[in-house]
mmCIF file of C-alpha atoms in Angstrom:
data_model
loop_
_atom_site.group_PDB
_atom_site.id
_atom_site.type_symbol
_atom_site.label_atom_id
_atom_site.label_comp_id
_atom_site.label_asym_id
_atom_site.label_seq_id
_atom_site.Cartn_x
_atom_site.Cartn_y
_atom_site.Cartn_z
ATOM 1 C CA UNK A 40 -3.910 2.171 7.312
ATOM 2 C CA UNK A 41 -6.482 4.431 8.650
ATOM 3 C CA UNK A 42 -6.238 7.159 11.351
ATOM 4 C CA UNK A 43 -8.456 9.538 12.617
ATOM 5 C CA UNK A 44 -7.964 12.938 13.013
ATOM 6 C CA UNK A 45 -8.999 15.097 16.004
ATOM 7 C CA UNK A 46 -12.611 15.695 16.765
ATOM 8 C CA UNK A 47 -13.998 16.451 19.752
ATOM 9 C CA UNK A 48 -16.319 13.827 21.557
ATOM 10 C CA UNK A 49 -18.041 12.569 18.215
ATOM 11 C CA UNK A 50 -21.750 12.796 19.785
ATOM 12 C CA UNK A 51 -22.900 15.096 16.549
ATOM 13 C CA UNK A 52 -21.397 12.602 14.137
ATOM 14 C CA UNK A 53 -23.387 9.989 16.490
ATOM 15 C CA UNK A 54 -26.200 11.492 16.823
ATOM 16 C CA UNK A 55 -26.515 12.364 13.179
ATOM 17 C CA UNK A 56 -25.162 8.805 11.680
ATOM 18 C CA UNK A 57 -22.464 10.207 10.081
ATOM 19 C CA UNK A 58 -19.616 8.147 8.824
ATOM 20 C CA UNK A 59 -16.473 9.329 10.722
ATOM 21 C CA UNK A 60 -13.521 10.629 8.568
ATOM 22 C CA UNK A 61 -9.913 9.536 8.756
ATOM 23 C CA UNK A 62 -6.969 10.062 6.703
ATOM 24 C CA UNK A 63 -5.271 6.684 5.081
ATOM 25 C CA UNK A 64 -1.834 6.615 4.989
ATOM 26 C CA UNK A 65 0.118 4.522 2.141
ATOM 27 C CA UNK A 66 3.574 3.267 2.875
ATOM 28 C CA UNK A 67 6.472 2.420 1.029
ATOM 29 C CA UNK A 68 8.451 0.278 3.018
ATOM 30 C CA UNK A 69 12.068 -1.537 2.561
ATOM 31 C CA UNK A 70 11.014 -5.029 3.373
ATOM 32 C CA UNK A 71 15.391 -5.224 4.774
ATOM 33 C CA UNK A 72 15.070 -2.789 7.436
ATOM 34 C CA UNK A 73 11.848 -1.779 7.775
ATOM 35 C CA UNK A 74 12.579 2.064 7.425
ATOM 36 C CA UNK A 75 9.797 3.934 5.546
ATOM 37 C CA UNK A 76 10.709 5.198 2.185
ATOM 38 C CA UNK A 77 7.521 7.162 1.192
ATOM 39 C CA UNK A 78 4.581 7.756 2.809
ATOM 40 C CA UNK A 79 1.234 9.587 1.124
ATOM 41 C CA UNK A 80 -1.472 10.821 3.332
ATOM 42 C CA UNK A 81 -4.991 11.188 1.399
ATOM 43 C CA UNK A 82 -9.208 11.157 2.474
ATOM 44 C CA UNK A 83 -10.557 7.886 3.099
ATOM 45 C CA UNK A 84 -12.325 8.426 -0.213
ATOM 46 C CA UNK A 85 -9.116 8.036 -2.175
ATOM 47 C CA UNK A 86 -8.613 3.900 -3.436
ATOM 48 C CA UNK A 87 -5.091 2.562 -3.142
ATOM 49 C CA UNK A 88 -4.606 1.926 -6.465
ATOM 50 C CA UNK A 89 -4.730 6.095 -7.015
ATOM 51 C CA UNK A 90 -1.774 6.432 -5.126
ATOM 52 C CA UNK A 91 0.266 3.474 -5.948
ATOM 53 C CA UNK A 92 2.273 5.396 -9.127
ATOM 54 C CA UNK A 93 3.160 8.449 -7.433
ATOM 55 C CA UNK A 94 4.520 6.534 -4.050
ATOM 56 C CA UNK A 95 6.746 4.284 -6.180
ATOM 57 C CA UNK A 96 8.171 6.815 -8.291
ATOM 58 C CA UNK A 97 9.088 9.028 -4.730
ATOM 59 C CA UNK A 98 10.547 5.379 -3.476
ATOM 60 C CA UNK A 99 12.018 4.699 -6.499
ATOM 61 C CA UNK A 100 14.200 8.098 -6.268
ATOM 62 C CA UNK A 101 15.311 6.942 -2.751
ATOM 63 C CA UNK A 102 16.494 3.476 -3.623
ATOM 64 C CA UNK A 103 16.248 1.361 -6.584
ATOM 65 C CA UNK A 104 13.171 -1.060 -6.715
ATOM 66 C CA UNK A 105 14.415 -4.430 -8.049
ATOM 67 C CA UNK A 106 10.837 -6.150 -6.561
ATOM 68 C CA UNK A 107 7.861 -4.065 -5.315
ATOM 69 C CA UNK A 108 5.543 -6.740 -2.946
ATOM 70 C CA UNK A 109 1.943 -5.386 -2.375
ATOM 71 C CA UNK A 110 -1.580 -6.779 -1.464
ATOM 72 C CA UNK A 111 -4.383 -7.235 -3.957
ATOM 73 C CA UNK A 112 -5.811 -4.056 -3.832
ATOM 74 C CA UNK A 113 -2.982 -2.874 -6.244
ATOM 75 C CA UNK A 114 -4.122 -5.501 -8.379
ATOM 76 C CA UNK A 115 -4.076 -3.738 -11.570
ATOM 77 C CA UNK A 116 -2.962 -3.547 -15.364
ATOM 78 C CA UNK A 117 -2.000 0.539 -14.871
ATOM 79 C CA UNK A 118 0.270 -1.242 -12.227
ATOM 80 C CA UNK A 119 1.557 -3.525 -14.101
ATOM 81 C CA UNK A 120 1.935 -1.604 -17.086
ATOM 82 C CA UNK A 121 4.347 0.621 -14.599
ATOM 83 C CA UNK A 122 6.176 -2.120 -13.108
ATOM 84 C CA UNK A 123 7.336 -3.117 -16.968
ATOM 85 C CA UNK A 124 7.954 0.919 -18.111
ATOM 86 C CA UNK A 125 9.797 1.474 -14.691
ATOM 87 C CA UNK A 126 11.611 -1.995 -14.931
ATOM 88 C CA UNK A 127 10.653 -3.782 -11.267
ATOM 89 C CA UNK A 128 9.010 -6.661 -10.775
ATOM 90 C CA UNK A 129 5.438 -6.242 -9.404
ATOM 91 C CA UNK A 130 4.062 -8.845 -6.867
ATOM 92 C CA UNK A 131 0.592 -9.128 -6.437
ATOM 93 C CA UNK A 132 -1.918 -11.886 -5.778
ATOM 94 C CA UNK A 133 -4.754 -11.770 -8.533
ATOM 95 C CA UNK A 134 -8.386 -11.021 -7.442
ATOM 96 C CA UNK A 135 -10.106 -14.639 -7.138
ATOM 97 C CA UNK A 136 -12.509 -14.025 -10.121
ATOM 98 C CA UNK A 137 -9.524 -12.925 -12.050
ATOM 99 C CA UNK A 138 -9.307 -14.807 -15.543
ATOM 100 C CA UNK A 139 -6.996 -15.775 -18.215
ATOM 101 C CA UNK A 140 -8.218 -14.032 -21.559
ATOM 102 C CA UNK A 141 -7.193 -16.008 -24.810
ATOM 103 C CA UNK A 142 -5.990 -12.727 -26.743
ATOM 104 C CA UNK A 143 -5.302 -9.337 -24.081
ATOM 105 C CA UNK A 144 -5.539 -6.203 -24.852
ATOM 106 C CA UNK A 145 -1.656 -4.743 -25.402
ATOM 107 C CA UNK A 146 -1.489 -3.283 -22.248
ATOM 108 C CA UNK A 147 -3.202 -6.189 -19.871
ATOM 109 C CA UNK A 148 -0.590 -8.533 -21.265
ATOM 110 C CA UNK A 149 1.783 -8.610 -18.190
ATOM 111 C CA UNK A 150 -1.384 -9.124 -15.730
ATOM 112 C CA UNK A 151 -2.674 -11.781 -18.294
ATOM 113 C CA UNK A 152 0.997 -13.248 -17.410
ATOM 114 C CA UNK A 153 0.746 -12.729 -13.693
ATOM 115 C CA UNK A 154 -3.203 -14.369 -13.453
ATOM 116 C CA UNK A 155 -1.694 -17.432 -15.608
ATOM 117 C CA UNK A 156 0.788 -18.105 -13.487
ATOM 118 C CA UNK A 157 -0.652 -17.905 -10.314
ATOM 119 C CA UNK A 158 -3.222 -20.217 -11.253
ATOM 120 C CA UNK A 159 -0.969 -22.581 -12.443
ATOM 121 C CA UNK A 160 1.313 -22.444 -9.536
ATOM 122 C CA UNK A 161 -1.376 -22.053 -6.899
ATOM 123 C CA UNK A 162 -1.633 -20.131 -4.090
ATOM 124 C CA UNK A 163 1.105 -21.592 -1.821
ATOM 125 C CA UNK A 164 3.697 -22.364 -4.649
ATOM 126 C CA UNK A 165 2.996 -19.106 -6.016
ATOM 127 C CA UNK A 166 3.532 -17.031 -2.406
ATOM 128 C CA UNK A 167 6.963 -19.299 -2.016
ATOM 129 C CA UNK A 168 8.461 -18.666 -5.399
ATOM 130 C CA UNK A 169 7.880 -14.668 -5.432
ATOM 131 C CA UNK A 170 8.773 -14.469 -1.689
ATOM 132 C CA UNK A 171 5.387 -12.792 -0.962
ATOM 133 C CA UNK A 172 5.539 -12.835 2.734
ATOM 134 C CA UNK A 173 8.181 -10.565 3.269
ATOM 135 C CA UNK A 174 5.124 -8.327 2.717
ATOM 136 C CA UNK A 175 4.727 -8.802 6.117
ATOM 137 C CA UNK A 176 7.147 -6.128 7.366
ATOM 138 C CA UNK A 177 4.713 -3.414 5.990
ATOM 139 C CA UNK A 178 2.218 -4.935 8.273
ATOM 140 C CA UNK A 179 4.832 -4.804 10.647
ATOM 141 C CA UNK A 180 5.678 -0.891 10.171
ATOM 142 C CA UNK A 181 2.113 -0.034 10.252
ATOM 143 C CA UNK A 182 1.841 -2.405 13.888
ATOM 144 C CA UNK A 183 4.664 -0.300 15.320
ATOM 145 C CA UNK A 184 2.972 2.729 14.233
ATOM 146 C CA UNK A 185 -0.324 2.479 15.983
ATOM 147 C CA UNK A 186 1.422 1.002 19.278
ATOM 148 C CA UNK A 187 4.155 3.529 19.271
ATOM 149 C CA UNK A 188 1.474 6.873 18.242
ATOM 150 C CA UNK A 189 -1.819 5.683 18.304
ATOM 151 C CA UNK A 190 -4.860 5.680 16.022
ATOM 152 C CA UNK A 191 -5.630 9.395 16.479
ATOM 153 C CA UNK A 192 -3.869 12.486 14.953
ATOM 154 C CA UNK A 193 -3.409 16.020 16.990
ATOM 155 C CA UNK A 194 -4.180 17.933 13.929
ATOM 156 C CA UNK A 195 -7.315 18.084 12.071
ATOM 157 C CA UNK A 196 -6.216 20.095 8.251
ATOM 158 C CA UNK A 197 -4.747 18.309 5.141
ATOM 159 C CA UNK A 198 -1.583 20.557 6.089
ATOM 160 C CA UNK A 199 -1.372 19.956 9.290
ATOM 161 C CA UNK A 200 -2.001 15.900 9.274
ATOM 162 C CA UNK A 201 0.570 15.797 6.831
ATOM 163 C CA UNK A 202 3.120 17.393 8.900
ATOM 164 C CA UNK A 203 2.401 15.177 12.028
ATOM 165 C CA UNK A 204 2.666 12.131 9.747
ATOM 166 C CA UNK A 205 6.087 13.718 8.103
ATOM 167 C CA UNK A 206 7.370 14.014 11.804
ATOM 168 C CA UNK A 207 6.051 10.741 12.954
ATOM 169 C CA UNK A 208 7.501 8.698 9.626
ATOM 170 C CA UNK A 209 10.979 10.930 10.622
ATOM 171 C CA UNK A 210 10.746 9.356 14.548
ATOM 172 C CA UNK A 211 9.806 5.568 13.875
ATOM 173 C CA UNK A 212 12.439 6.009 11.007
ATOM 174 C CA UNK A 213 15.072 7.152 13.957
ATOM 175 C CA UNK A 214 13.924 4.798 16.140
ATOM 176 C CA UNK A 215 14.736 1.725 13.867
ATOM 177 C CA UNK A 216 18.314 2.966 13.534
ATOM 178 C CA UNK A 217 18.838 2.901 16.966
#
């Protein structure tokens, strides 16, 4: 999710057409509780899928991953390649122009596996046999986030965001055990 970090008034970024910056933030959440496991702050520039090894190994030294659900952007055979090295199961829907290739590369196997079956299965069957929509408590964490603290951050550094978002993750964290 994306959140902005302090600037004052915005006219010059306005004025000039500039594209505002934010900071995403990527969360690793336990779909039982909804307490945040990892979190990784990084530039708007940075894709998902850059982030995606180094927030499951952090979550994977919290708790062990049996099943990790995510959305399509992680869509990936360095994901999947991962999941099978790291010994989860990785759930994500294939892009719609995804294909099944006759003969894979070694390492694009397990997504060859993954397309296959979801276009065999369909959509629907597919989302009720891998349980996909207990993705929905990430959505979920990220909901409470923005009601609870807003869109905006106080501080306006790399250091300093990342603090605020440590404290922040520490509070909604504390406020789900109560």
């Amino acid at each position: 999710s994306g959140l902005t970090p302090a600037r004052k008034g915005g006219w010059l970024a306005f004025k000039h057409r500039k594209k505002q910056a934010y900071v995403k933030i990527h969360f690793a959440v336990d779909v039982r509780d909804g307490k945040i496991l990892e979190f990784k702050v990084t530039p708007d520039s940075v894709h998902d899928n850059k982030v995606f090894p180094e927030l499951v190994e952090k979550a994977g030294k919290r708790a062990r991953l049996k099943r990790v659900n995510a959305d399509g952007a992680y869509d990936d055979k360095k994901n999947d390649a991962l999941a099978q090295k790291n010994d989860f199961e990785l759930v994500v829907p294939p892009r719609r122009n995804s294909r099944v290739r006759r003969r894979p590369p070694p390492d694009s196997v397990a997504r060859n596996n993954r397309v296959r079956e979801y276009k065999n299965l369909g959509k629907k069957r597919w989302k009720k046999k891998y349980a996909y929509g207990k993705r929905w408590m990430v959505e979920t964490v990220y909901s409470n986030w923005k009601r609870l603290f807003g869109e905006g951050l106080s501080a306006r550094g790399p250091k300093g965001v990342e603090a605020e978002v440590r404290r922040k993750v520490f509070l909604l964290n504390l406020f789900l055990t109560l």
